[in-house]
């Protein structure tokens, strides 16, 4: 199986970027039948014309992708400038199915349109992109994941300082769009957390909406101070952007957890406010987020993926959090270079998301890497 063709470029306008990318491709394999396209938000208003140009020049009619405040390619990140990254994949003619903006109320229509293909081809995974401004719910993500044999989605929510688009053959706003891959399409995927636990699992013993009142029967703030240590406890202003809440996922065999922000503390009442609904009886862990732990966890994830590969990947898609990249790993495309240095110089495209999707859940501060084998 041949590696996918890919290209990436920045420039003054979409035409220059399209020409540069097409020059990099040099030729389009006759079997190429699915394109992946990610553009920075500086190109959002030109995306329709850019996509049309790529379709005409390559002859590939099926495309998926999204707008991002940042995008990525093999060993390279692009921010604050017009840029695009694209990849052309070769799949069996009936090996994938693209679907446009799906919202909860459209599930019956989705089943009517795609149900027969799903029953025949047993898709094992879906790559999806969502609009963070409308139409994407946890229930929708779970419902769509259930349409795959493995109950597995990967992807993320588009990010933009202006217009937000996802791509599914054409441009879409609202809901989830993407592509399902049939059984037999070689895929491996893993998730890397941007945080590391710093204390034991705690039990929420009293909560109201997003406010944690007690943990293990004690004031929640007292438990937080105990877990983060004396130095940070003396100056709680320092924990913003460094200390987070992790919600362990029941039944996970990898110790997986959802990371949520700390949004407020009440020293008088001993309360902790979290950026999600809190439920009595649920487990909670406090986590720290820093460059060292992020690099260590990414290295763990990459080595786990490498152990499942029998050769270089044909291509890959990386959906990573806006809070990662240069904000966490440092300058000079450090996050993308770490991937390249571990797995090799293979075709890779992706974007910086406003929330990442793995299995049937919406995450934050994570990197989701999917490889085609």
Short mmCIF file of C-alpha atoms in Angstrom, two decimals:
data_model
loop_
_atom_site.label_atom_id
_atom_site.label_comp_id
_atom_site.label_asym_id
_atom_site.label_seq_id
_atom_site.Cartn_x
_atom_site.Cartn_y
_atom_site.Cartn_z
CA UNK A 1 0.00 0.00 0.00
CA UNK A 2 1.40 3.39 -1.00
CA UNK A 3 1.77 6.38 1.35
CA UNK A 4 -0.85 9.09 0.98
CA UNK A 5 0.10 12.27 -0.88
CA UNK A 6 0.09 15.45 1.22
CA UNK A 7 1.04 19.11 1.10
CA UNK A 8 1.00 22.18 3.31
CA UNK A 9 1.79 25.85 2.83
CA UNK A 10 1.28 29.39 4.06
CA UNK A 11 0.95 32.42 1.82
CA UNK A 12 -0.56 35.81 1.22
CA UNK A 13 -3.85 34.50 -0.18
CA UNK A 14 -5.72 31.27 -0.93
CA UNK A 15 -4.66 31.15 -4.60
CA UNK A 16 -0.97 31.24 -3.73
CA UNK A 17 -1.48 28.58 -1.08
CA UNK A 18 -3.46 26.33 -3.45
CA UNK A 19 -0.80 26.64 -6.16
CA UNK A 20 2.00 25.84 -3.72
CA UNK A 21 0.18 22.79 -2.34
CA UNK A 22 -0.63 21.48 -5.81
CA UNK A 23 3.01 21.91 -6.83
CA UNK A 24 4.04 19.87 -3.78
CA UNK A 25 1.66 17.07 -4.76
CA UNK A 26 3.27 16.96 -8.21
CA UNK A 27 0.90 14.19 -9.22
CA UNK A 28 -2.35 12.79 -7.91
CA UNK A 29 -2.58 8.98 -7.74
CA UNK A 30 -5.39 7.63 -9.89
CA UNK A 31 -6.77 5.74 -6.86
CA UNK A 32 -6.94 8.85 -4.62
CA UNK A 33 -10.60 9.25 -3.64
CA UNK A 34 -10.76 11.06 -0.29
CA UNK A 35 -9.19 14.39 0.61
CA UNK A 36 -8.48 15.77 4.08
CA UNK A 37 -8.26 19.57 4.32
CA UNK A 38 -7.51 21.84 7.28
CA UNK A 39 -7.14 25.61 7.01
CA UNK A 40 -6.40 28.38 9.47
CA UNK A 41 -9.26 30.73 10.27
CA UNK A 42 -7.57 33.45 8.20
CA UNK A 43 -8.78 31.45 5.16
CA UNK A 44 -12.31 30.74 6.41
CA UNK A 45 -13.99 33.23 4.09
CA UNK A 46 -12.07 31.84 1.11
CA UNK A 47 -12.55 28.18 1.95
CA UNK A 48 -15.33 27.58 -0.56
CA UNK A 49 -13.17 28.79 -3.44
CA UNK A 50 -10.09 26.94 -2.17
CA UNK A 51 -12.00 23.68 -1.87
CA UNK A 52 -13.46 24.08 -5.37
CA UNK A 53 -9.98 24.68 -6.78
CA UNK A 54 -8.60 21.56 -5.08
CA UNK A 55 -11.50 19.44 -6.35
CA UNK A 56 -10.99 20.62 -9.91
CA UNK A 57 -7.20 20.23 -9.85
CA UNK A 58 -7.08 16.81 -8.19
CA UNK A 59 -10.28 15.22 -9.46
CA UNK A 60 -11.02 14.10 -5.88
CA UNK A 61 -14.66 14.93 -5.08
CA UNK A 62 -14.94 13.67 -1.48
CA UNK A 63 -13.35 15.86 1.20
CA UNK A 64 -13.47 16.21 4.98
CA UNK A 65 -11.84 18.68 7.35
CA UNK A 66 -12.29 21.84 9.37
CA UNK A 67 -11.19 25.38 10.11
CA UNK A 68 -8.78 25.86 13.02
CA UNK A 69 -7.13 28.79 14.75
CA UNK A 70 -4.02 26.69 14.16
CA UNK A 71 -3.34 23.76 11.84
CA UNK A 72 -0.61 21.18 11.65
CA UNK A 73 1.28 18.97 9.23
CA UNK A 74 4.28 16.69 9.51
CA UNK A 75 6.66 18.41 11.93
CA UNK A 76 5.03 21.82 11.34
CA UNK A 77 2.46 24.10 12.99
CA UNK A 78 0.80 27.15 11.45
CA UNK A 79 -0.74 30.02 13.46
CA UNK A 80 -1.69 33.63 12.84
CA UNK A 81 -1.35 33.41 9.04
CA UNK A 82 -3.28 32.06 6.04
CA UNK A 83 -2.28 28.40 5.70
CA UNK A 84 -3.63 25.04 4.57
CA UNK A 85 -2.68 21.38 5.01
CA UNK A 86 -4.17 18.69 2.78
CA UNK A 87 -3.81 14.96 2.27
CA UNK A 88 -5.14 12.62 -0.42
CA UNK A 89 -6.05 9.11 0.68
CA UNK A 90 -6.60 5.95 -1.33
CA UNK A 91 -9.39 3.68 -0.09
CA UNK A 92 -11.59 0.94 -1.55
CA UNK A 93 -14.43 2.60 -3.50
CA UNK A 94 -16.97 1.47 -0.89
CA UNK A 95 -14.55 1.80 2.01
CA UNK A 96 -15.83 5.10 3.37
CA UNK A 97 -18.99 7.19 3.57
CA UNK A 98 -18.95 11.00 3.96
CA UNK A 99 -21.86 12.64 5.79
CA UNK A 100 -22.70 16.36 6.22
CA UNK A 101 -23.85 18.36 9.25
CA UNK A 102 -25.68 15.94 11.55
CA UNK A 103 -27.70 17.14 14.56
CA UNK A 104 -29.72 15.13 17.07
CA UNK A 105 -33.02 15.43 15.24
CA UNK A 106 -31.43 14.21 11.99
CA UNK A 107 -30.50 10.75 13.28
CA UNK A 108 -33.50 9.03 11.70
CA UNK A 109 -32.70 10.60 8.33
CA UNK A 110 -29.04 9.61 8.79
CA UNK A 111 -30.06 5.99 9.40
CA UNK A 112 -32.35 6.00 6.38
CA UNK A 113 -29.58 7.27 4.14
CA UNK A 114 -26.61 5.34 5.49
CA UNK A 115 -28.12 2.39 7.37
CA UNK A 116 -27.81 -0.12 4.55
CA UNK A 117 -24.14 0.78 3.96
CA UNK A 118 -23.46 0.58 7.72
CA UNK A 119 -25.11 -2.86 7.92
CA UNK A 120 -23.07 -4.15 4.97
CA UNK A 121 -19.70 -2.49 5.61
CA UNK A 122 -19.57 -2.50 9.45
CA UNK A 123 -17.66 0.78 9.87
CA UNK A 124 -15.08 0.53 12.64
CA UNK A 125 -14.38 4.23 13.14
CA UNK A 126 -15.58 7.71 12.19
CA UNK A 127 -13.49 10.86 11.76
CA UNK A 128 -15.76 13.75 12.71
CA UNK A 129 -15.57 17.53 12.97
CA UNK A 130 -18.09 19.58 14.89
CA UNK A 131 -19.29 23.17 15.06
CA UNK A 132 -18.77 24.39 18.64
CA UNK A 133 -21.40 27.10 18.23
CA UNK A 134 -24.41 24.84 17.56
CA UNK A 135 -25.80 21.36 17.24
CA UNK A 136 -23.11 19.22 18.92
CA UNK A 137 -24.07 17.45 22.14
CA UNK A 138 -22.55 14.62 24.14
CA UNK A 139 -25.66 12.59 23.30
CA UNK A 140 -25.11 13.13 19.56
CA UNK A 141 -21.48 12.04 19.81
CA UNK A 142 -22.50 8.89 21.68
CA UNK A 143 -25.35 8.15 19.25
CA UNK A 144 -23.10 8.46 16.21
CA UNK A 145 -20.39 6.34 17.85
CA UNK A 146 -23.00 3.61 18.31
CA UNK A 147 -23.36 3.47 14.51
CA UNK A 148 -19.79 2.06 14.33
CA UNK A 149 -18.88 -1.52 15.14
CA UNK A 150 -16.27 -0.46 17.70
CA UNK A 151 -18.26 2.46 19.12
CA UNK A 152 -15.40 4.74 18.17
CA UNK A 153 -15.11 8.28 16.83
CA UNK A 154 -12.06 10.54 16.55
CA UNK A 155 -11.85 14.21 15.67
CA UNK A 156 -12.61 17.57 17.21
CA UNK A 157 -14.60 20.78 17.21
CA UNK A 158 -13.59 23.46 14.73
CA UNK A 159 -12.00 26.61 16.13
CA UNK A 160 -12.09 30.12 14.71
CA UNK A 161 -12.03 33.77 15.71
CA UNK A 162 -14.62 34.37 12.98
CA UNK A 163 -16.70 32.06 10.82
CA UNK A 164 -16.58 28.39 11.77
CA UNK A 165 -16.81 25.75 9.04
CA UNK A 166 -16.46 22.01 8.81
CA UNK A 167 -15.95 20.19 5.52
CA UNK A 168 -17.91 17.18 4.29
CA UNK A 169 -17.69 17.33 0.49
CA UNK A 170 -18.87 20.96 0.86
CA UNK A 171 -18.87 23.51 3.68
CA UNK A 172 -21.14 23.10 6.71
CA UNK A 173 -22.08 25.00 9.84
CA UNK A 174 -23.77 23.34 12.79
CA UNK A 175 -23.70 19.76 14.04
CA UNK A 176 -21.21 17.01 13.27
CA UNK A 177 -19.85 16.16 9.83
CA UNK A 178 -17.23 13.70 8.73
CA UNK A 179 -16.55 10.26 7.33
CA UNK A 180 -17.12 6.66 8.43
CA UNK A 181 -14.49 4.08 7.48
CA UNK A 182 -15.56 0.55 6.63
CA UNK A 183 -14.32 -2.61 8.27
CA UNK A 184 -11.03 -3.57 6.66
CA UNK A 185 -9.61 -0.03 6.45
CA UNK A 186 -6.44 -0.22 8.53
CA UNK A 187 -6.54 2.25 11.42
CA UNK A 188 -4.96 2.71 14.83
CA UNK A 189 -5.64 5.59 17.21
CA UNK A 190 -4.60 6.83 20.63
CA UNK A 191 -5.26 9.78 22.92
CA UNK A 192 -2.69 11.77 24.89
CA UNK A 193 -3.73 13.73 27.96
CA UNK A 194 -2.25 17.15 28.61
CA UNK A 195 -2.43 16.64 32.37
CA UNK A 196 -1.10 14.27 35.03
CA UNK A 197 -2.91 13.24 38.26
CA UNK A 198 -1.39 14.67 41.45
CA UNK A 199 -3.55 13.04 44.10
CA UNK A 200 -5.69 10.00 44.85
CA UNK A 201 -9.19 9.40 43.54
CA UNK A 202 -11.69 11.34 45.64
CA UNK A 203 -15.42 10.76 45.96
CA UNK A 204 -17.84 13.64 45.59
CA UNK A 205 -19.98 13.38 48.71
CA UNK A 206 -21.97 16.59 48.26
CA UNK A 207 -22.47 18.71 45.14
CA UNK A 208 -24.92 21.12 43.56
CA UNK A 209 -24.78 21.63 39.79
CA UNK A 210 -21.11 22.49 39.10
CA UNK A 211 -20.21 23.22 42.73
CA UNK A 212 -18.37 20.57 44.76
CA UNK A 213 -19.12 21.07 48.43
CA UNK A 214 -17.45 18.04 50.01
CA UNK A 215 -14.99 15.37 48.91
CA UNK A 216 -14.67 12.22 51.01
CA UNK A 217 -16.90 13.95 53.55
CA UNK A 218 -14.55 16.95 53.96
CA UNK A 219 -14.74 20.52 52.60
CA UNK A 220 -13.74 20.30 48.93
CA UNK A 221 -11.26 23.18 49.13
CA UNK A 222 -9.43 21.54 52.06
CA UNK A 223 -8.99 18.38 49.98
CA UNK A 224 -7.77 20.41 46.99
CA UNK A 225 -5.16 22.15 49.17
CA UNK A 226 -3.99 18.81 50.55
CA UNK A 227 -3.53 17.33 47.08
CA UNK A 228 -1.76 20.30 45.48
CA UNK A 229 0.68 20.72 48.35
CA UNK A 230 1.67 23.43 50.80
CA UNK A 231 3.51 25.74 48.37
CA UNK A 232 0.55 26.19 46.02
CA UNK A 233 -1.97 26.23 48.86
CA UNK A 234 -0.37 29.40 50.25
CA UNK A 235 -1.12 31.27 47.02
CA UNK A 236 -4.17 29.82 45.27
CA UNK A 237 -3.94 32.52 42.57
CA UNK A 238 -1.07 30.46 41.10
CA UNK A 239 -3.17 27.41 40.28
CA UNK A 240 -5.13 28.98 37.41
CA UNK A 241 -4.17 27.23 34.15
CA UNK A 242 -1.99 24.78 36.09
CA UNK A 243 -4.37 22.73 38.27
CA UNK A 244 -7.42 21.03 36.75
CA UNK A 245 -10.09 18.48 37.67
CA UNK A 246 -10.06 15.01 36.14
CA UNK A 247 -13.23 12.91 35.96
CA UNK A 248 -12.25 9.21 35.67
CA UNK A 249 -14.15 7.26 33.02
CA UNK A 250 -15.93 4.25 34.46
CA UNK A 251 -14.79 0.99 32.87
CA UNK A 252 -11.71 2.45 31.14
CA UNK A 253 -8.87 -0.07 31.01
CA UNK A 254 -6.29 2.70 30.49
CA UNK A 255 -7.11 4.91 33.47
CA UNK A 256 -8.66 7.48 31.12
CA UNK A 257 -10.29 10.64 32.45
CA UNK A 258 -11.96 13.83 31.23
CA UNK A 259 -10.18 17.07 32.10
CA UNK A 260 -12.31 20.00 33.23
CA UNK A 261 -11.38 23.54 34.31
CA UNK A 262 -11.43 24.85 37.85
CA UNK A 263 -13.66 27.91 37.49
CA UNK A 264 -13.86 29.21 41.06
CA UNK A 265 -12.97 28.73 44.73
CA UNK A 266 -14.83 29.87 47.85
CA UNK A 267 -12.39 29.99 50.80
CA UNK A 268 -15.14 30.97 53.24
CA UNK A 269 -17.40 28.00 52.52
CA UNK A 270 -14.68 25.62 51.31
CA UNK A 271 -16.30 25.14 47.88
CA UNK A 272 -14.75 24.28 44.51
CA UNK A 273 -16.47 25.19 41.21
CA UNK A 274 -15.78 23.03 38.14
CA UNK A 275 -16.53 23.57 34.46
CA UNK A 276 -18.99 20.66 34.29
CA UNK A 277 -21.92 19.25 36.22
CA UNK A 278 -20.82 17.39 39.35
CA UNK A 279 -22.68 14.33 40.63
CA UNK A 280 -22.69 12.95 44.16
CA UNK A 281 -20.91 9.59 44.27
CA UNK A 282 -18.73 10.29 41.24
CA UNK A 283 -14.95 10.03 41.45
CA UNK A 284 -12.68 13.04 40.95
CA UNK A 285 -8.93 13.58 40.79
CA UNK A 286 -6.92 16.79 40.74
CA UNK A 287 -4.38 17.12 37.91
CA UNK A 288 -1.55 19.40 36.91
CA UNK A 289 -0.81 20.62 33.41
CA UNK A 290 2.74 21.54 32.45
CA UNK A 291 5.20 21.03 29.62
CA UNK A 292 7.04 18.14 31.23
CA UNK A 293 3.98 15.99 31.94
CA UNK A 294 2.51 16.75 28.50
CA UNK A 295 5.70 15.64 26.74
CA UNK A 296 5.92 12.51 28.86
CA UNK A 297 2.34 11.51 28.13
CA UNK A 298 2.70 12.22 24.41
CA UNK A 299 5.83 10.06 24.38
CA UNK A 300 3.90 7.26 26.10
CA UNK A 301 1.10 7.50 23.55
CA UNK A 302 3.48 7.54 20.58
CA UNK A 303 5.39 4.49 21.83
CA UNK A 304 2.11 2.63 22.32
CA UNK A 305 1.13 3.41 18.72
CA UNK A 306 4.56 2.44 17.43
CA UNK A 307 4.14 -0.94 19.09
CA UNK A 308 1.00 -1.56 17.03
CA UNK A 309 2.56 -0.66 13.67
CA UNK A 310 4.15 -3.16 11.31
CA UNK A 311 5.49 -0.46 9.00
CA UNK A 312 5.37 3.29 8.38
CA UNK A 313 1.84 4.76 8.47
CA UNK A 314 0.32 5.59 5.09
CA UNK A 315 -0.95 8.82 6.61
CA UNK A 316 -2.37 10.34 9.75
CA UNK A 317 -4.72 12.94 11.20
CA UNK A 318 -3.95 14.76 14.44
CA UNK A 319 -6.65 16.66 16.34
CA UNK A 320 -5.10 18.46 19.29
CA UNK A 321 -6.28 21.08 21.75
CA UNK A 322 -5.85 24.82 21.30
CA UNK A 323 -4.25 24.79 24.75
CA UNK A 324 -1.47 22.51 23.51
CA UNK A 325 0.93 23.28 20.66
CA UNK A 326 3.03 26.38 21.20
CA UNK A 327 1.08 27.18 24.39
CA UNK A 328 2.19 23.98 26.14
CA UNK A 329 5.03 22.35 24.21
CA UNK A 330 6.86 25.52 23.27
CA UNK A 331 7.91 27.16 19.98
CA UNK A 332 9.28 25.72 16.72
CA UNK A 333 6.48 23.16 16.27
CA UNK A 334 7.75 21.15 19.24
CA UNK A 335 4.58 19.01 19.58
CA UNK A 336 4.58 18.04 15.91
CA UNK A 337 8.33 17.44 15.86
CA UNK A 338 7.96 15.04 18.80
CA UNK A 339 5.47 13.00 16.76
CA UNK A 340 7.76 13.00 13.71
CA UNK A 341 10.85 12.12 15.73
CA UNK A 342 9.13 9.09 17.26
CA UNK A 343 7.03 7.72 14.37
CA UNK A 344 8.98 8.98 11.36
CA UNK A 345 8.44 11.39 8.50
CA UNK A 346 5.02 10.18 7.34
CA UNK A 347 2.15 12.24 5.82
CA UNK A 348 0.25 13.98 8.63
CA UNK A 349 -2.36 16.76 8.70
CA UNK A 350 -4.64 18.11 11.40
CA UNK A 351 -5.75 21.10 13.44
CA UNK A 352 -6.00 22.73 16.85
CA UNK A 353 -9.49 22.06 18.14
CA UNK A 354 -11.97 23.66 20.51
CA UNK A 355 -12.58 20.23 22.07
CA UNK A 356 -11.35 16.81 21.00
CA UNK A 357 -13.37 13.67 20.32
CA UNK A 358 -12.19 10.16 21.13
CA UNK A 359 -14.34 7.04 21.37
CA UNK A 360 -17.75 8.52 22.31
CA UNK A 361 -16.71 11.48 24.44
CA UNK A 362 -15.71 15.12 24.13
CA UNK A 363 -12.36 15.88 25.78
CA UNK A 364 -10.24 18.93 26.52
CA UNK A 365 -6.46 19.47 26.60
CA UNK A 366 -5.86 16.23 24.68
CA UNK A 367 -4.23 15.16 21.43
CA UNK A 368 -5.96 12.46 19.34
CA UNK A 369 -3.72 10.82 16.74
CA UNK A 370 -5.19 8.47 14.12
CA UNK A 371 -2.97 6.55 11.72
CA UNK A 372 -3.90 4.80 8.48
CA UNK A 373 -1.93 1.58 8.09
#
